PDB file of C-alpha atoms in Angstrom:
ATOM      1  CA  MET A   1      35.754 100.242   1.567  1.00 25.00           C
ATOM      2  CA  GLU A   2      33.889 103.478   0.670  1.00 31.00           C
ATOM      3  CA  ALA A   3      32.531 105.614   2.736  1.00 30.00           C
ATOM      4  CA  PHE A   4      28.780 106.578   3.062  1.00 25.00           C
ATOM      5  CA  GLU A   5      29.133 109.259  -0.098  1.00 30.00           C
ATOM      6  CA  ARG A   6      26.102 110.247  -2.132  1.00 30.00           C
ATOM      7  CA  PRO A   7      25.531 112.945  -4.633  1.00 32.00           C
ATOM      8  CA  PHE A   8      23.166 115.471  -3.360  1.00 34.00           C
ATOM      9  CA  GLY A   9      20.883 117.680  -5.341  1.00 36.00           C
ATOM     10  CA  GLY A  10      18.425 120.091  -3.911  1.00 38.00           C
ATOM     11  CA  ASP A  11      16.284 122.920  -4.559  1.00 41.00           C
ATOM     12  CA  GLU A  12      17.047 125.502  -7.743  1.00 44.00           C
ATOM     13  CA  SER A  13      19.146 127.155  -5.268  1.00 62.00           C
ATOM     14  CA  GLY A  14      21.290 124.101  -4.700  1.00 78.00           C
ATOM     15  CA  PRO A  15      21.982 122.228  -1.305  1.00 92.00           C
ATOM     16  CA  VAL A  16      24.661 123.777   1.145  1.00 93.00           C
ATOM     17  CA  GLN A  17      27.081 122.216   3.466  1.00 92.00           C
ATOM     18  CA  ALA A  18      25.967 122.651   7.308  1.00 95.00           C
ATOM     19  CA  PRO A  19      28.810 123.308   9.630  1.00 94.00           C
ATOM     20  CA  MET A  20      29.813 120.793  11.293  1.00 95.00           C
ATOM     21  CA  HIS A  21      32.492 120.770  14.448  1.00 96.00           C
ATOM     22  CA  PRO A  22      35.175 118.469  12.984  1.00 96.00           C
ATOM     23  CA  ALA A  23      35.294 116.054  15.943  1.00 97.00           C
ATOM     24  CA  TRP A  24      31.675 114.652  14.643  1.00 97.00           C
ATOM     25  CA  ILE A  25      33.626 112.745  11.494  1.00 96.00           C
ATOM     26  CA  ARG A  26      35.422 110.897  14.085  1.00 96.00           C
ATOM     27  CA  LEU A  27      32.523 110.497  16.800  1.00 97.00           C
ATOM     28  CA  MET A  28      29.450 109.742  14.450  1.00 97.00           C
ATOM     29  CA  PRO A  29      28.414 106.902  12.169  1.00 97.00           C
ATOM     30  CA  CYS A  30      29.470 107.275   8.531  1.00 94.00           C
ATOM     31  CA  SER A  31      25.742 108.621   7.504  1.00 95.00           C
ATOM     32  CA  ILE A  32      26.797 111.390   9.321  1.00 97.00           C
ATOM     33  CA  GLU A  33      27.636 113.109   6.182  1.00 94.00           C
ATOM     34  CA  LEU A  34      23.971 112.808   5.022  1.00 95.00           C
ATOM     35  CA  PHE A  35      22.830 115.190   7.455  1.00 97.00           C
ATOM     36  CA  ARG A  36      25.702 117.733   6.582  1.00 95.00           C
ATOM     37  CA  THR A  37      24.135 118.684   3.334  1.00 94.00           C
ATOM     38  CA  VAL A  38      20.807 120.645   3.365  1.00 97.00           C
ATOM     39  CA  PRO A  39      18.387 122.552   1.188  1.00 96.00           C
ATOM     40  CA  SER A  40      18.926 125.613   3.775  1.00 95.00           C
ATOM     41  CA  LEU A  41      20.582 126.244   7.116  1.00 95.00           C
ATOM     42  CA  ASN A  42      16.922 127.618   7.971  1.00 96.00           C
ATOM     43  CA  PRO A  43      14.225 125.165   9.072  1.00 97.00           C
ATOM     44  CA  PHE A  44      13.269 122.911   6.094  1.00 97.00           C
ATOM     45  CA  PRO A  45      11.265 119.881   5.824  1.00 97.00           C
ATOM     46  CA  ALA A  46      12.539 116.314   7.399  1.00 97.00           C
ATOM     47  CA  THR A  47      11.199 114.789   4.231  1.00 96.00           C
ATOM     48  CA  TRP A  48      14.140 116.753   1.893  1.00 97.00           C
ATOM     49  CA  TRP A  49      16.443 113.931   2.225  1.00 96.00           C
ATOM     50  CA  ALA A  50      13.792 110.996   0.880  1.00 94.00           C
ATOM     51  CA  ASP A  51      13.010 113.301  -1.738  1.00 94.00           C
ATOM     52  CA  VAL A  52      16.395 113.776  -3.072  1.00 92.00           C
ATOM     53  CA  PHE A  53      16.538 110.196  -3.095  1.00 90.00           C
ATOM     54  CA  PRO A  54      12.609 108.673  -3.883  1.00 90.00           C
ATOM     55  CA  GLU A  55      14.106 105.681  -5.355  1.00 88.00           C
ATOM     56  CA  GLU A  56      15.753 104.849  -2.139  1.00 90.00           C
ATOM     57  CA  ASP A  57      14.632 103.699   1.187  1.00 93.00           C
ATOM     58  CA  ILE A  58      16.917 106.205   2.460  1.00 94.00           C
ATOM     59  CA  TRP A  59      15.279 106.072   6.420  1.00 96.00           C
ATOM     60  CA  ASN A  60      16.322 102.620   6.539  1.00 96.00           C
ATOM     61  CA  GLU A  61      19.899 102.842   5.098  1.00 95.00           C
ATOM     62  CA  PRO A  62      22.064 101.498   7.929  1.00 96.00           C
ATOM     63  CA  VAL A  63      24.001 104.320   9.683  1.00 96.00           C
ATOM     64  CA  TRP A  64      27.560 102.573   9.417  1.00 96.00           C
ATOM     65  CA  CYS A  65      28.792 102.031   6.079  1.00 92.00           C
ATOM     66  CA  ASP A  66      29.981  98.471   5.197  1.00 92.00           C
ATOM     67  CA  PRO A  67      33.937  97.407   4.682  1.00 92.00           C
ATOM     68  CA  GLY A  68      33.047  94.797   2.049  1.00 92.00           C
ATOM     69  CA  ASP A  69      35.049  91.694   2.026  1.00 94.00           C
ATOM     70  CA  VAL A  70      38.605  91.079   2.520  1.00 95.00           C
ATOM     71  CA  ASP A  71      38.591  89.856  -1.261  1.00 93.00           C
ATOM     72  CA  ASP A  72      37.366  92.769  -2.726  1.00 92.00           C
ATOM     73  CA  TRP A  73      40.333  94.753  -0.836  1.00 92.00           C
ATOM     74  CA  ILE A  74      42.832  92.526  -2.294  1.00 91.00           C
ATOM     75  CA  ALA A  75      41.473  92.925  -5.979  1.00 89.00           C
ATOM     76  CA  GLU A  76      41.289  96.281  -5.891  1.00 88.00           C
ATOM     77  CA  ALA A  77      45.085  96.521  -4.241  1.00 86.00           C
ATOM     78  CA  ARG A  78      46.378  94.417  -6.911  1.00 84.00           C
ATOM     79  CA  GLU A  79      44.850  96.889  -9.784  1.00 81.00           C
ATOM     80  CA  HIS A  80      46.895  99.842  -7.714  1.00 74.00           C
ATOM     81  CA  HIS A  81      49.992  97.860  -7.010  1.00 70.00           C
ATOM     82  CA  TYR A  82      52.219  97.523 -10.097  1.00 61.00           C
ATOM     83  CA  GLY A  83      55.351  95.575  -9.942  1.00 63.00           C
ATOM     84  CA  ALA A  84      54.594  94.244  -6.489  1.00 73.00           C
ATOM     85  CA  SER A  85      54.458  90.332  -6.150  1.00 83.00           C
ATOM     86  CA  PRO A  86      50.609  89.008  -5.680  1.00 84.00           C
ATOM     87  CA  GLU A  87      51.760  87.680  -2.369  1.00 86.00           C
ATOM     88  CA  VAL A  88      52.861  91.123  -1.058  1.00 88.00           C
ATOM     89  CA  VAL A  89      49.864  92.861  -2.271  1.00 87.00           C
ATOM     90  CA  GLU A  90      47.579  90.267  -0.408  1.00 90.00           C
ATOM     91  CA  LYS A  91      49.330  90.579   2.803  1.00 91.00           C
ATOM     92  CA  GLU A  92      49.398  94.115   2.775  1.00 90.00           C
ATOM     93  CA  ALA A  93      45.738  94.463   1.584  1.00 91.00           C
ATOM     94  CA  ARG A  94      45.112  92.133   4.563  1.00 94.00           C
ATOM     95  CA  GLU A  95      46.743  94.075   7.206  1.00 94.00           C
ATOM     96  CA  GLU A  96      45.059  97.104   5.786  1.00 93.00           C
ATOM     97  CA  TYR A  97      41.510  95.347   6.002  1.00 94.00           C
ATOM     98  CA  ASP A  98      42.108  94.084   9.685  1.00 95.00           C
ATOM     99  CA  ARG A  99      43.214  97.727  10.395  1.00 94.00           C
ATOM    100  CA  ALA A 100      40.346  99.421   9.139  1.00 94.00           C
ATOM    101  CA  THR A 101      37.742  97.105  10.447  1.00 95.00           C
ATOM    102  CA  ALA A 102      39.447  97.054  13.910  1.00 95.00           C
ATOM    103  CA  GLU A 103      38.912 100.919  13.987  1.00 94.00           C
ATOM    104  CA  ARG A 104      35.453 100.802  12.630  1.00 95.00           C
ATOM    105  CA  SER A 105      34.883  98.004  15.571  1.00 96.00           C
ATOM    106  CA  GLU A 106      36.568 100.566  17.955  1.00 96.00           C
ATOM    107  CA  ARG A 107      34.318 103.787  16.958  1.00 96.00           C
ATOM    108  CA  ILE A 108      30.973 101.590  17.075  1.00 97.00           C
ATOM    109  CA  ALA A 109      31.870 100.693  20.704  1.00 97.00           C
ATOM    110  CA  THR A 110      32.772 104.228  21.614  1.00 97.00           C
ATOM    111  CA  PHE A 111      29.655 105.752  19.765  1.00 97.00           C
ATOM    112  CA  THR A 112      27.337 102.940  21.622  1.00 97.00           C
ATOM    113  CA  THR A 113      29.054 104.110  25.090  1.00 97.00           C
ATOM    114  CA  HIS A 114      28.277 107.471  24.388  1.00 97.00           C
ATOM    115  CA  CYS A 115      24.704 106.834  23.485  1.00 97.00           C
ATOM    116  CA  GLU A 116      23.876 104.888  26.826  1.00 97.00           C
ATOM    117  CA  ARG A 117      25.363 107.587  28.850  1.00 97.00           C
ATOM    118  CA  SER A 118      23.094 109.901  27.133  1.00 96.00           C
ATOM    119  CA  GLY A 119      20.299 107.751  27.738  1.00 97.00           C
ATOM    120  CA  LEU A 120      19.835 107.647  24.375  1.00 97.00           C
ATOM    121  CA  PRO A 121      18.579 104.391  21.511  1.00 97.00           C
ATOM    122  CA  VAL A 122      21.590 103.531  19.693  1.00 97.00           C
ATOM    123  CA  PRO A 123      20.669 104.453  16.339  1.00 98.00           C
ATOM    124  CA  HIS A 124      20.629 101.747  13.678  1.00 97.00           C
ATOM    125  CA  THR A 125      19.279 103.407  10.912  1.00 97.00           C
ATOM    126  CA  VAL A 126      19.721 106.832   9.017  1.00 97.00           C
ATOM    127  CA  ARG A 127      16.260 107.546  10.596  1.00 97.00           C
ATOM    128  CA  ASP A 128      17.420 106.541  13.809  1.00 98.00           C
ATOM    129  CA  LEU A 129      20.719 108.702  13.432  1.00 98.00           C
ATOM    130  CA  LEU A 130      18.126 112.260  12.704  1.00 98.00           C
ATOM    131  CA  GLU A 131      16.011 111.482  16.021  1.00 98.00           C
ATOM    132  CA  PHE A 132      19.329 110.831  17.701  1.00 98.00           C
ATOM    133  CA  LEU A 133      20.690 114.072  16.581  1.00 98.00           C
ATOM    134  CA  LEU A 134      17.390 115.974  17.467  1.00 98.00           C
ATOM    135  CA  ALA A 135      17.453 114.311  20.765  1.00 98.00           C
ATOM    136  CA  LEU A 136      21.496 115.615  21.400  1.00 97.00           C
ATOM    137  CA  GLY A 137      20.664 118.901  20.081  1.00 97.00           C
ATOM    138  CA  LEU A 138      22.712 118.908  16.988  1.00 98.00           C
ATOM    139  CA  TYR A 139      19.509 119.179  14.811  1.00 98.00           C
ATOM    140  CA  ARG A 140      16.713 121.612  16.268  1.00 97.00           C
ATOM    141  CA  GLY A 141      13.394 120.249  15.129  1.00 97.00           C
ATOM    142  CA  GLU A 142       9.775 122.185  14.928  1.00 96.00           C
ATOM    143  CA  THR A 143       6.442 121.054  13.675  1.00 95.00           C
ATOM    144  CA  ARG A 144       4.624 123.329  11.233  1.00 94.00           C
ATOM    145  CA  ASP A 145       0.999 122.393  10.086  1.00 92.00           C
ATOM    146  CA  GLY A 146       1.863 118.810  11.508  1.00 94.00           C
ATOM    147  CA  GLN A 147       4.923 118.435   9.578  1.00 95.00           C
ATOM    148  CA  LEU A 148       8.492 117.916  11.190  1.00 97.00           C
ATOM    149  CA  HIS A 149      10.670 120.808   9.997  1.00 98.00           C
ATOM    150  CA  VAL A 150      14.226 120.745  11.043  1.00 98.00           C
ATOM    151  CA  SER A 151      17.827 122.853  10.982  1.00 98.00           C
ATOM    152  CA  PRO A 152      21.096 121.669  11.504  1.00 98.00           C
ATOM    153  CA  GLN A 153      23.244 122.747  14.827  1.00 98.00           C
ATOM    154  CA  LEU A 154      26.592 120.215  13.979  1.00 97.00           C
ATOM    155  CA  TYR A 155      28.711 123.125  14.937  1.00 96.00           C
ATOM    156  CA  ILE A 156      28.065 122.456  18.347  1.00 97.00           C
ATOM    157  CA  ASN A 157      31.345 120.810  20.280  1.00 97.00           C
ATOM    158  CA  PRO A 158      30.971 117.363  21.315  1.00 98.00           C
ATOM    159  CA  PHE A 159      32.472 118.638  25.071  1.00 98.00           C
ATOM    160  CA  ASP A 160      28.788 120.439  25.396  1.00 97.00           C
ATOM    161  CA  VAL A 161      26.798 117.876  24.651  1.00 97.00           C
ATOM    162  CA  LEU A 162      28.463 114.015  25.513  1.00 97.00           C
ATOM    163  CA  ALA A 163      29.840 112.746  28.771  1.00 96.00           C
ATOM    164  CA  PHE A 164      33.453 112.213  28.907  1.00 97.00           C
ATOM    165  CA  ASP A 165      35.701 111.024  31.931  1.00 96.00           C
ATOM    166  CA  LYS A 166      38.688 112.529  32.700  1.00 97.00           C
ATOM    167  CA  LEU A 167      40.787 110.669  30.618  1.00 97.00           C
ATOM    168  CA  GLU A 168      38.755 110.600  27.375  1.00 97.00           C
ATOM    169  CA  ALA A 169      38.215 114.324  28.151  1.00 98.00           C
ATOM    170  CA  ILE A 170      42.345 114.487  27.609  1.00 98.00           C
ATOM    171  CA  GLU A 171      42.214 111.931  24.440  1.00 97.00           C
ATOM    172  CA  GLU A 172      39.579 114.208  22.890  1.00 98.00           C
ATOM    173  CA  ALA A 173      41.175 117.464  23.585  1.00 97.00           C
ATOM    174  CA  ALA A 174      44.354 116.194  21.870  1.00 97.00           C
ATOM    175  CA  ASP A 175      42.007 114.670  19.065  1.00 97.00           C
ATOM    176  CA  GLN A 176      40.663 118.016  18.495  1.00 97.00           C
ATOM    177  CA  ARG A 177      43.907 119.571  18.399  1.00 97.00           C
ATOM    178  CA  GLY A 178      44.677 116.968  15.791  1.00 96.00           C
ATOM    179  CA  ASP A 179      41.678 117.314  13.360  1.00 97.00           C
ATOM    180  CA  LEU A 180      42.692 121.323  13.731  1.00 97.00           C
ATOM    181  CA  GLU A 181      46.399 120.856  12.439  1.00 97.00           C
ATOM    182  CA  GLU A 182      45.298 118.525   9.605  1.00 97.00           C
ATOM    183  CA  LEU A 183      42.306 121.187   8.410  1.00 97.00           C
ATOM    184  CA  THR A 184      44.954 123.962   8.304  1.00 98.00           C
ATOM    185  CA  ALA A 185      47.632 121.730   6.734  1.00 97.00           C
ATOM    186  CA  ILE A 186      45.158 120.893   3.970  1.00 97.00           C
ATOM    187  CA  ALA A 187      43.716 124.307   3.418  1.00 97.00           C
ATOM    188  CA  VAL A 188      47.441 125.668   3.199  1.00 98.00           C
ATOM    189  CA  ARG A 189      48.250 122.747   0.855  1.00 97.00           C
ATOM    190  CA  ARG A 190      44.842 123.539  -1.407  1.00 96.00           C
ATOM    191  CA  VAL A 191      44.716 127.549  -0.978  1.00 97.00           C
ATOM    192  CA  GLY A 192      48.388 127.766  -1.488  1.00 96.00           C
ATOM    193  CA  GLY A 193      48.126 125.998  -4.608  1.00 96.00           C
ATOM    194  CA  VAL A 194      50.837 123.578  -3.808  1.00 95.00           C
ATOM    195  CA  GLU A 195      52.447 121.113  -6.202  1.00 93.00           C
ATOM    196  CA  TYR A 196      53.023 117.814  -5.491  1.00 93.00           C
ATOM    197  CA  GLU A 197      53.446 114.093  -6.369  1.00 89.00           C
ATOM    198  CA  PHE A 198      53.462 110.692  -5.074  1.00 85.00           C
ATOM    199  CA  ASP A 199      56.693 108.685  -5.524  1.00 75.00           C
ATOM    200  CA  ASP A 200      56.933 104.900  -6.727  1.00 67.00           C
ATOM    201  CA  GLU A 201      56.308 103.742  -2.940  1.00 67.00           C
ATOM    202  CA  GLY A 202      53.194 105.802  -2.766  1.00 71.00           C
ATOM    203  CA  HIS A 203      55.040 108.764  -0.690  1.00 80.00           C
ATOM    204  CA  PHE A 204      53.989 112.575  -1.115  1.00 89.00           C
ATOM    205  CA  ALA A 205      56.705 114.450  -2.409  1.00 89.00           C
ATOM    206  CA  LEU A 206      57.240 118.218  -3.581  1.00 92.00           C
ATOM    207  CA  PRO A 207      58.490 119.090  -6.818  1.00 90.00           C
ATOM    208  CA  GLY A 208      62.693 118.227  -6.850  1.00 88.00           C
ATOM    209  CA  GLY A 209      62.453 116.372  -3.470  1.00 89.00           C
ATOM    210  CA  ALA A 210      62.275 120.183  -1.881  1.00 94.00           C
ATOM    211  CA  SER A 211      61.672 120.079   1.714  1.00 95.00           C
ATOM    212  CA  SER A 212      59.289 122.943   2.267  1.00 96.00           C
ATOM    213  CA  ALA A 213      57.080 124.946   0.054  1.00 96.00           C
ATOM    214  CA  THR A 214      56.633 128.679   0.070  1.00 97.00           C
ATOM    215  CA  VAL A 215      52.957 129.970  -0.567  1.00 97.00           C
ATOM    216  CA  THR A 216      50.932 133.273  -0.066  1.00 97.00           C
ATOM    217  CA  LEU A 217      47.488 133.172   1.408  1.00 97.00           C
ATOM    218  CA  ASP A 218      45.389 134.805   3.807  1.00 98.00           C
ATOM    219  CA  LEU A 219      43.558 133.559   7.087  1.00 98.00           C
ATOM    220  CA  VAL A 220      40.229 134.028   5.715  1.00 98.00           C
ATOM    221  CA  SER A 221      40.546 132.132   2.581  1.00 98.00           C
ATOM    222  CA  LEU A 222      42.417 129.217   4.695  1.00 98.00           C
ATOM    223  CA  GLY A 223      39.266 129.327   7.088  1.00 97.00           C
ATOM    224  CA  ASP A 224      36.992 129.178   4.531  1.00 96.00           C
ATOM    225  CA  ASP A 225      38.591 125.945   3.062  1.00 96.00           C
ATOM    226  CA  ALA A 226      39.161 124.166   6.320  1.00 96.00           C
ATOM    227  CA  GLY A 227      35.554 124.971   7.373  1.00 92.00           C
ATOM    228  CA  VAL A 228      36.597 126.885  10.705  1.00 92.00           C
ATOM    229  CA  PRO A 229      36.753 130.556  11.772  1.00 94.00           C
ATOM    230  CA  PRO A 230      39.927 132.181  10.379  1.00 97.00           C
ATOM    231  CA  GLN A 231      40.838 133.146  14.024  1.00 97.00           C
ATOM    232  CA  VAL A 232      41.163 129.546  14.823  1.00 96.00           C
ATOM    233  CA  ILE A 233      43.533 129.159  11.968  1.00 97.00           C
ATOM    234  CA  ARG A 234      45.579 131.902  13.081  1.00 98.00           C
ATOM    235  CA  GLY A 235      46.182 129.726  16.310  1.00 97.00           C
ATOM    236  CA  MET A 236      46.571 126.850  14.824  1.00 97.00           C
ATOM    237  CA  LEU A 237      49.327 128.411  12.441  1.00 98.00           C
ATOM    238  CA  MET A 238      50.812 129.785  15.592  1.00 98.00           C
ATOM    239  CA  GLU A 239      51.546 126.915  17.093  1.00 97.00           C
ATOM    240  CA  LEU A 240      52.748 125.217  14.248  1.00 98.00           C
ATOM    241  CA  ALA A 241      55.383 127.950  14.043  1.00 98.00           C
ATOM    242  CA  GLU A 242      56.424 127.184  17.593  1.00 97.00           C
ATOM    243  CA  ASP A 243      56.589 123.668  16.517  1.00 95.00           C
ATOM    244  CA  GLY A 244      58.964 124.558  13.436  1.00 96.00           C
ATOM    245  CA  ASP A 245      56.364 122.976  10.813  1.00 97.00           C
ATOM    246  CA  VAL A 246      55.715 126.359   9.384  1.00 98.00           C
ATOM    247  CA  SER A 247      57.636 130.226   9.300  1.00 98.00           C
ATOM    248  CA  THR A 248      56.706 133.123   7.895  1.00 98.00           C
ATOM    249  CA  PRO A 249      57.962 136.749   8.133  1.00 97.00           C
ATOM    250  CA  ALA A 250      54.577 138.064   9.231  1.00 97.00           C
ATOM    251  CA  ASP A 251      53.053 138.518  12.690  1.00 97.00           C
ATOM    252  CA  LEU A 252      50.632 135.897  12.579  1.00 97.00           C
ATOM    253  CA  ALA A 253      49.341 137.263  16.300  1.00 97.00           C
ATOM    254  CA  THR A 254      48.502 140.848  14.431  1.00 97.00           C
ATOM    255  CA  VAL A 255      48.160 140.328  10.950  1.00 97.00           C
ATOM    256  CA  GLY A 256      44.995 141.152   9.097  1.00 98.00           C
ATOM    257  CA  LEU A 257      42.523 138.002   8.752  1.00 97.00           C
ATOM    258  CA  GLY A 258      42.250 139.149   4.691  1.00 97.00           C
ATOM    259  CA  GLU A 259      45.719 140.393   4.636  1.00 98.00           C
ATOM    260  CA  GLU A 260      47.743 138.078   2.303  1.00 98.00           C
ATOM    261  CA  PHE A 261      51.352 137.107   3.590  1.00 98.00           C
ATOM    262  CA  THR A 262      54.107 134.611   2.783  1.00 98.00           C
ATOM    263  CA  LEU A 263      53.960 131.238   4.576  1.00 98.00           C
ATOM    264  CA  THR A 264      56.399 128.122   4.156  1.00 98.00           C
ATOM    265  CA  ALA A 265      55.221 124.751   5.146  1.00 97.00           C
ATOM    266  CA  SER A 266      57.360 121.717   5.573  1.00 97.00           C
ATOM    267  CA  ASP A 267      57.124 118.705   3.549  1.00 94.00           C
ATOM    268  CA  ASP A 268      56.524 116.459   6.611  1.00 94.00           C
ATOM    269  CA  LEU A 269      53.380 118.795   7.701  1.00 96.00           C
ATOM    270  CA  LEU A 270      52.094 118.937   4.114  1.00 95.00           C
ATOM    271  CA  GLY A 271      52.658 115.236   3.723  1.00 93.00           C
ATOM    272  CA  GLY A 272      51.382 114.208   6.286  1.00 93.00           C
ATOM    273  CA  TYR A 273      47.721 114.621   5.441  1.00 93.00           C
ATOM    274  CA  PRO A 274      47.412 113.989   1.614  1.00 89.00           C
ATOM    275  CA  ASN A 275      43.428 113.898   1.866  1.00 90.00           C
ATOM    276  CA  ASP A 276      41.372 116.768   0.918  1.00 92.00           C
ATOM    277  CA  GLU A 277      38.853 116.965   3.972  1.00 92.00           C
ATOM    278  CA  LEU A 278      39.005 114.794   7.372  1.00 93.00           C
ATOM    279  CA  LEU A 279      38.187 110.945   7.341  1.00 92.00           C
ATOM    280  CA  PRO A 280      36.908 108.318   9.644  1.00 92.00           C
ATOM    281  CA  PRO A 281      39.941 106.705  11.208  1.00 90.00           C
ATOM    282  CA  GLU A 282      39.195 103.366   9.473  1.00 90.00           C
ATOM    283  CA  HIS A 283      38.883 105.315   6.308  1.00 88.00           C
ATOM    284  CA  ALA A 284      42.118 107.614   6.322  1.00 80.00           C
TER     285      ALA A 284
END
C-alpha cells in the first residue's frame, strides 16, 4: 500500500531534493522518488544510491511499488475504522484496493506507451530507470576517470520530451493545471498554518465548521513550499481568485514576490487536497 519511500542519507552536508516537474509524479514509476534525492545538483558518481544503501540490492529493486494483498488492506482498514461493521469495512477496503490497483495498471500501461513511442526499453528495475532517465534527458551523464557521473534535470516538462497525441496533450495540460492547483492549495494551508481536523467520517473540517480560512503569506514562501517558481503561484492564485476559491484585498497581478498579503481560501479548496505532497493516483 505504501509508495516507494526510503530514508535518505548523504555526505556530511546532507542530500538535497532535486527540482522536479510535478507531472512526473503521475507519469513515472513510483521509484522516481529515489532519483529526486541526490547528494548535489552538480554531477556526482552514479554509485551514490548504492553507497547510501550498502545492505540492499538497490539496482535490482522493481520500479513499481507492490500494492500488496487485499487482505492486508482489509486488516489495516479495520485498525482505523472504529464503530463500522466488519462487513462495511471489508467492502470499502476491497473497493479502495480495486481502485488503486486499476489506477496502477493504467499508469503502467501509459508509461509503457511513452517508452515505446520514445524508442526506449521499458524499465523494470531501478538501474533500468536511471538508464531511461539518462536516455530521455531527465538526467545528464558524463564519464570522469572511467566512472559515470550524473546530475538531475527532472525539472523538464513532459511536453518537451514525450510524444502526446492531440487528445492526450489536452488531458495532460489539464492534469498539469490540476497539479499546480493542488500544490498551491497545500502550500497555502501549510505556509499559512491553517488549523484543521477530520470529522468522524474522515472529512476535512476547519475549526468551528468555518467555510474559509484567512492567512498571511507571500509568494516566495508559497513557491518554496510548493517547489515551483513564485511567478507560477501568482498565476495559479489569480485563476483560483477568478473561480472564487480564494480572495484577497491585494492586487495579485502586482504584489511583490516577497511582500506579505492576506488571503482567504475556501474550505472546499483546502479540504480538497488533505495530503502534504503530490501523490501518484493510486496512492491519493
